[in-house]
C-alpha positions in Angstrom: 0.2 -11.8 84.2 -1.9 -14.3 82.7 -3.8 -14.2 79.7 -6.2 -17.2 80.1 -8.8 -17.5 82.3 -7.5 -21.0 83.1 -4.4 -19.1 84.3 -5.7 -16.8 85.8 -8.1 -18.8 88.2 -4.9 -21.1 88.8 -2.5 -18.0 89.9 -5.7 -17.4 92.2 -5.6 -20.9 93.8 -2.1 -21.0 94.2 -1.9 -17.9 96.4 -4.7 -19.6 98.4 -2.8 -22.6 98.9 0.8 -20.9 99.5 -1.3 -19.0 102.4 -2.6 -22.0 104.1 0.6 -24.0 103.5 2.8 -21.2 105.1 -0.2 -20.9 108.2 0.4 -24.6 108.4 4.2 -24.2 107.9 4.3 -21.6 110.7 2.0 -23.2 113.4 4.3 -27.0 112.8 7.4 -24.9 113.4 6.2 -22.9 116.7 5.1 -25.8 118.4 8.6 -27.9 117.3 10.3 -24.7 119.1 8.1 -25.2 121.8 8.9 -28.5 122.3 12.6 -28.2 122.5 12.1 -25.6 125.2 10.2 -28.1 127.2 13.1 -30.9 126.6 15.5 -28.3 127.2 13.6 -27.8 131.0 13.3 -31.1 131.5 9.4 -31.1 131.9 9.0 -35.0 130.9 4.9 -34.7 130.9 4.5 -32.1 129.0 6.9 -33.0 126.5 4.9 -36.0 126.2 1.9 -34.0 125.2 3.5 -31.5 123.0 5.1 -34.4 121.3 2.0 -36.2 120.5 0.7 -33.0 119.0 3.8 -32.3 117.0 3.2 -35.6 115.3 -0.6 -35.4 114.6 0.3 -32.2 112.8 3.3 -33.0 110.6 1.1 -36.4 109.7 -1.8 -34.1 108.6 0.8 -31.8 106.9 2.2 -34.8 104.8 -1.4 -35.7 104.4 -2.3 -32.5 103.1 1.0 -32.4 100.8 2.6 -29.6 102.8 6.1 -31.2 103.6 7.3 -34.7 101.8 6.8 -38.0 103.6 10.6 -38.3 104.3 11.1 -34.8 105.9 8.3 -35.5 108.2 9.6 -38.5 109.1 13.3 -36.7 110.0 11.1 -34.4 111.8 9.5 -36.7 113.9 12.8 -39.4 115.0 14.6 -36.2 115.8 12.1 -34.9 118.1 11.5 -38.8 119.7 15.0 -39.1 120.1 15.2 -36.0 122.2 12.2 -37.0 124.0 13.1 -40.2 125.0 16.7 -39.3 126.1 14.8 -37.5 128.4 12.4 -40.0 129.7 15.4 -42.8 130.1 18.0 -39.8 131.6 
């Protein structure tokens, strides 16, 4: 346990933040999942969408310093590669 105020407002912050960064974390990673569902049933449109909003969310995560610039980046070319095999199958 801390002993310093300092410290102890800081343990209190970072529990805040590990909360919202997992929330974050966990909403990214459902709607991934749910995208490679749609690719996996060949629903082009939709995909389309989903993609879109897959990529607005890991660029705010990256923003918000939730995930590093270079694994959102792998995120995002793995999921547009899978999306536009579809769209050119």
């Amino acid at each position: 346990m801390p002993n310093l105020e300092n410290a102890k407002k800081a343990l209190r912050q970072d529990k805040k933040r590990t909360v919202r960064n997992k929330t974050r974390k966990a909403e990214i990673k459902s709607l991934r999942v749910k995208l490679r569902k749609m690719i996996d049933s060949k629903n082009i449109e939709q995909s389309e969408e989903v993609a879109k909003l897959v990529c607005k969310k890991l660029d705010k995560a990256e923003q918000k310093n939730v995930f590093k610039k270079n694994t959102v980046a792998r995120y995002k070319s793995r999921l547009m590669k899978k999306v536009n095999a579809l769209k050119n199958a």
